Short mmCIF file of C-alpha atoms in Angstrom, two decimals:
data_model
loop_
_atom_site.label_atom_id
_atom_site.label_comp_id
_atom_site.label_asym_id
_atom_site.label_seq_id
_atom_site.Cartn_x
_atom_site.Cartn_y
_atom_site.Cartn_z
CA UNK H 1 83.49 109.90 104.06
CA UNK H 2 83.40 106.34 104.75
CA UNK H 3 82.45 105.33 108.35
CA UNK H 4 83.88 101.91 108.39
CA UNK H 5 86.33 101.43 111.30
CA UNK H 6 88.34 98.66 109.70
CA UNK H 7 88.09 99.87 106.04
CA UNK H 8 88.78 97.49 103.13
CA UNK H 9 90.48 98.72 99.75
CA UNK H 10 87.59 97.62 97.70
CA UNK H 11 85.06 99.28 99.87
CA UNK H 12 87.05 102.58 100.21
CA UNK H 13 87.78 102.54 96.43
CA UNK H 14 83.93 102.52 95.88
CA UNK H 15 83.61 105.46 98.21
CA UNK H 16 86.20 107.39 96.39
CA UNK H 17 84.69 106.60 93.06
CA UNK H 18 81.31 108.10 94.14
CA UNK H 19 82.76 111.47 95.21
CA UNK H 20 84.63 113.08 92.31
CA UNK H 21 86.10 115.65 94.54
CA UNK H 22 89.04 116.08 97.05
CA UNK H 23 86.67 115.93 99.83
CA UNK H 24 87.89 112.68 101.36
CA UNK H 25 91.52 113.64 101.41
CA UNK H 26 90.52 117.22 102.93
CA UNK H 27 88.65 115.40 105.69
CA UNK H 28 91.19 112.89 106.47
CA UNK H 29 94.01 115.35 106.42
CA UNK H 30 92.25 117.73 108.74
CA UNK H 31 91.69 115.15 111.49
CA UNK H 32 95.55 114.22 111.16
CA UNK H 33 96.85 117.81 111.15
CA UNK H 34 94.26 119.49 113.51
CA UNK H 35 93.41 116.83 116.05
CA UNK H 36 96.71 114.85 116.53
CA UNK H 37 95.47 113.54 119.86
CA UNK H 38 92.14 112.15 118.40
CA UNK H 39 91.46 108.43 118.61
CA UNK H 40 90.43 108.82 114.90
CA UNK H 41 93.88 109.81 113.63
CA UNK H 42 95.05 106.11 112.98
CA UNK H 43 91.85 105.56 110.91
CA UNK H 44 92.09 108.79 109.09
CA UNK H 45 95.72 108.10 108.15
CA UNK H 46 94.68 104.76 106.94
CA UNK H 47 91.94 106.14 104.88
CA UNK H 48 94.11 108.83 103.38
CA UNK H 49 96.84 106.26 102.54
CA UNK H 50 93.99 104.35 100.53
CA UNK H 51 92.93 107.66 98.98
CA UNK H 52 96.55 108.14 97.82
CA UNK H 53 96.72 104.58 96.49
CA UNK H 54 93.49 104.94 94.57
CA UNK H 55 94.89 108.19 93.01
CA UNK H 56 98.05 106.36 92.09
CA UNK H 57 100.21 108.51 94.44
CA UNK H 58 102.19 105.75 95.64
CA UNK H 59 104.98 107.27 97.46
CA UNK H 60 102.44 109.36 99.67
CA UNK H 61 100.54 106.10 100.34
CA UNK H 62 103.73 104.28 101.35
CA UNK H 63 104.76 107.19 103.51
CA UNK H 64 101.60 107.41 105.26
CA UNK H 65 101.40 103.71 106.01
CA UNK H 66 105.02 103.89 107.45
CA UNK H 67 104.12 106.83 109.58
CA UNK H 68 100.93 104.99 110.94
CA UNK H 69 102.87 101.80 111.82
CA UNK H 70 105.80 103.90 113.45
CA UNK H 71 103.53 106.06 115.50
CA UNK H 72 100.98 103.49 116.39
CA UNK H 73 102.91 100.23 116.29
CA UNK H 74 100.35 98.23 118.56
CA UNK H 75 97.07 99.70 116.83
CA UNK H 76 94.68 97.30 115.42
CA UNK H 77 94.91 99.06 112.12
CA UNK H 78 98.72 98.52 111.73
CA UNK H 79 98.43 95.33 110.04
CA UNK H 80 95.99 96.79 107.62
CA UNK H 81 98.32 99.57 106.91
CA UNK H 82 100.97 97.06 106.09
CA UNK H 83 98.73 95.46 103.63
CA UNK H 84 97.85 98.76 101.98
CA UNK H 85 101.82 99.42 101.76
CA UNK H 86 102.24 96.22 99.98
CA UNK H 87 99.62 96.91 97.50
CA UNK H 88 100.89 100.26 96.86
CA UNK H 89 104.49 98.99 96.20
CA UNK H 90 103.02 96.26 94.03
CA UNK H 91 101.16 98.77 91.89
CA UNK H 92 104.14 101.06 91.89
CA UNK H 93 106.36 98.22 90.58
CA UNK H 94 103.96 97.15 87.75
CA UNK H 95 103.54 100.73 86.64
CA UNK H 96 107.34 101.48 86.85
CA UNK H 97 108.27 98.31 84.95
CA UNK H 98 105.74 99.13 82.15
CA UNK H 99 107.13 102.64 81.83
CA UNK H 100 110.81 101.52 82.29
CA UNK H 101 111.18 103.54 85.59
CA UNK H 102 112.96 100.87 87.51
CA UNK H 103 114.96 103.54 89.53
CA UNK H 104 111.72 104.53 91.15
CA UNK H 105 110.95 101.06 92.35
CA UNK H 106 114.53 100.68 93.90
CA UNK H 107 114.22 104.13 95.54
CA UNK H 108 110.88 103.30 97.07
CA UNK H 109 112.24 99.92 98.39
CA UNK H 110 115.26 101.84 99.95
CA UNK H 111 112.95 104.45 101.55
CA UNK H 112 110.33 102.32 103.07
CA UNK H 113 111.04 99.81 105.96
CA UNK H 114 107.53 98.82 105.91
CA UNK H 115 108.16 97.24 102.58
CA UNK H 116 111.42 95.45 103.33
CA UNK H 117 110.11 93.99 106.66
CA UNK H 118 107.58 92.23 104.55
CA UNK H 119 110.00 91.04 101.91
CA UNK H 120 108.66 87.45 102.21
CA UNK H 121 105.11 88.86 101.02
CA UNK H 122 106.32 90.44 97.90
CA UNK H 123 104.35 89.40 94.95
CA UNK H 124 106.00 87.62 92.02
CA UNK H 125 105.80 90.89 89.80
CA UNK H 126 107.29 93.07 92.44
CA UNK H 127 110.23 90.70 92.82
CA UNK H 128 111.03 90.64 89.19
CA UNK H 129 110.66 94.39 88.88
CA UNK H 130 112.65 95.13 91.82
CA UNK H 131 115.41 92.58 91.18
CA UNK H 132 115.73 93.91 87.45
CA UNK H 133 116.26 97.44 89.09
CA UNK H 134 118.85 96.11 91.45
CA UNK H 135 120.75 94.41 88.44
CA UNK H 136 120.72 97.53 86.21
CA UNK H 137 121.99 99.56 89.43
CA UNK H 138 124.92 97.15 89.92
CA UNK H 139 123.63 95.05 92.62
CA UNK H 140 123.57 91.50 91.01
CA UNK H 141 123.81 89.84 94.42
CA UNK H 142 120.69 91.55 95.73
CA UNK H 143 118.75 90.86 92.57
CA UNK H 144 119.69 87.11 92.72
CA UNK H 145 118.71 86.96 96.28
CA UNK H 146 115.42 88.55 95.64
CA UNK H 147 114.10 86.11 92.83
CA UNK H 148 115.65 82.98 94.62
CA UNK H 149 112.39 81.89 96.25
CA UNK H 150 110.70 82.04 92.97
CA UNK H 151 112.57 78.78 91.94
CA UNK H 152 111.33 76.80 94.86
CA UNK H 153 108.19 74.90 94.22
CA UNK H 154 105.61 75.42 91.59
CA UNK H 155 106.16 77.77 88.69
CA UNK H 156 104.48 81.21 88.82
CA UNK H 157 102.45 81.38 85.61
CA UNK H 158 103.25 84.93 84.92
CA UNK H 159 106.66 85.88 86.21
CA UNK H 160 108.64 82.91 86.84
CA UNK H 161 110.29 82.84 83.37
CA UNK H 162 111.15 86.62 83.74
CA UNK H 163 112.84 85.58 86.94
CA UNK H 164 114.60 82.67 85.36
CA UNK H 165 115.88 84.84 82.48
CA UNK H 166 117.11 87.47 84.65
CA UNK H 167 119.02 85.06 86.95
CA UNK H 168 120.61 83.32 84.01
CA UNK H 169 121.61 86.71 82.57
CA UNK H 170 123.36 87.50 85.73
CA UNK H 171 124.89 84.08 86.24
CA UNK H 172 126.36 84.18 82.77
CA UNK H 173 127.57 87.85 83.08
CA UNK H 174 129.39 86.74 86.35
CA UNK H 175 130.72 83.23 85.37
CA UNK H 176 128.52 81.70 88.04
CA UNK H 177 128.56 78.18 86.59
CA UNK H 178 127.50 76.12 89.68
CA UNK H 179 124.60 78.59 90.14
CA UNK H 180 123.36 77.86 86.76
CA UNK H 181 123.50 74.05 87.32
CA UNK H 182 121.57 74.52 90.56
CA UNK H 183 118.97 76.69 88.67
CA UNK H 184 118.70 74.05 86.06
CA UNK H 185 118.01 71.37 88.84
CA UNK H 186 115.39 73.77 90.58
CA UNK H 187 113.37 74.23 87.41
CA UNK H 188 113.79 70.78 85.62
CA UNK H 189 110.10 70.02 86.02
CA UNK H 190 108.82 73.36 84.74
CA UNK H 191 107.35 73.77 81.25
CA UNK H 192 109.38 76.50 79.60
CA UNK H 193 108.63 78.54 76.37
CA UNK H 194 111.26 77.83 73.64
CA UNK H 195 113.09 81.08 74.07
CA UNK H 196 113.56 80.65 77.84
CA UNK H 197 114.58 76.89 77.31
CA UNK H 198 117.01 77.81 74.67
CA UNK H 199 118.52 80.42 77.07
CA UNK H 200 118.73 77.82 79.88
CA UNK H 201 120.07 75.12 77.63
CA UNK H 202 122.75 77.50 76.35
CA UNK H 203 123.87 78.38 79.92
CA UNK H 204 123.88 74.95 81.06
CA UNK H 205 126.14 74.02 78.03
CA UNK H 206 128.56 76.70 79.00
CA UNK H 207 128.69 75.70 82.53
#
């Protein structure tokens, strides 16, 4: 199912939507399990990881992407596996945040080198979700480090204010007054909603 040797997610998702069966998963798994020496194994692993992602089985998708990169580090499909892993983590982060399952995001982050090695490529949504989980799990420094790049440059239209509110909450909680002043300087050109501007002004006044 799907003959593309360099599969794209959109293309494969269209293939999966047209099957309505478990056949794709069975085909890819059979190649991996019964023909481990085949040149088709990396391709089967990538397509199976995409199948898992399409079925919102994010942990399985991440595990398979990690396995592909580990077992075939120089393969031409390794970069594609890294992309799929980042998409799986982004979807996991969004779903977990919506369902208040932040612990799952943090666990996935801890379990998968393939994600941590691409930290600079994390989406803003993933950063905020993961940082929030870190904060709730008593790792405020890790949370602040993760959202710090979001205050450099242009304001992300969807998640910058969440990141700012989170950073301010952590700074206030730990009496990090200089950090609050630095944050205010970094975002001084941002247009903020009244609620977040009030939080920033309050923090600055305390500092």
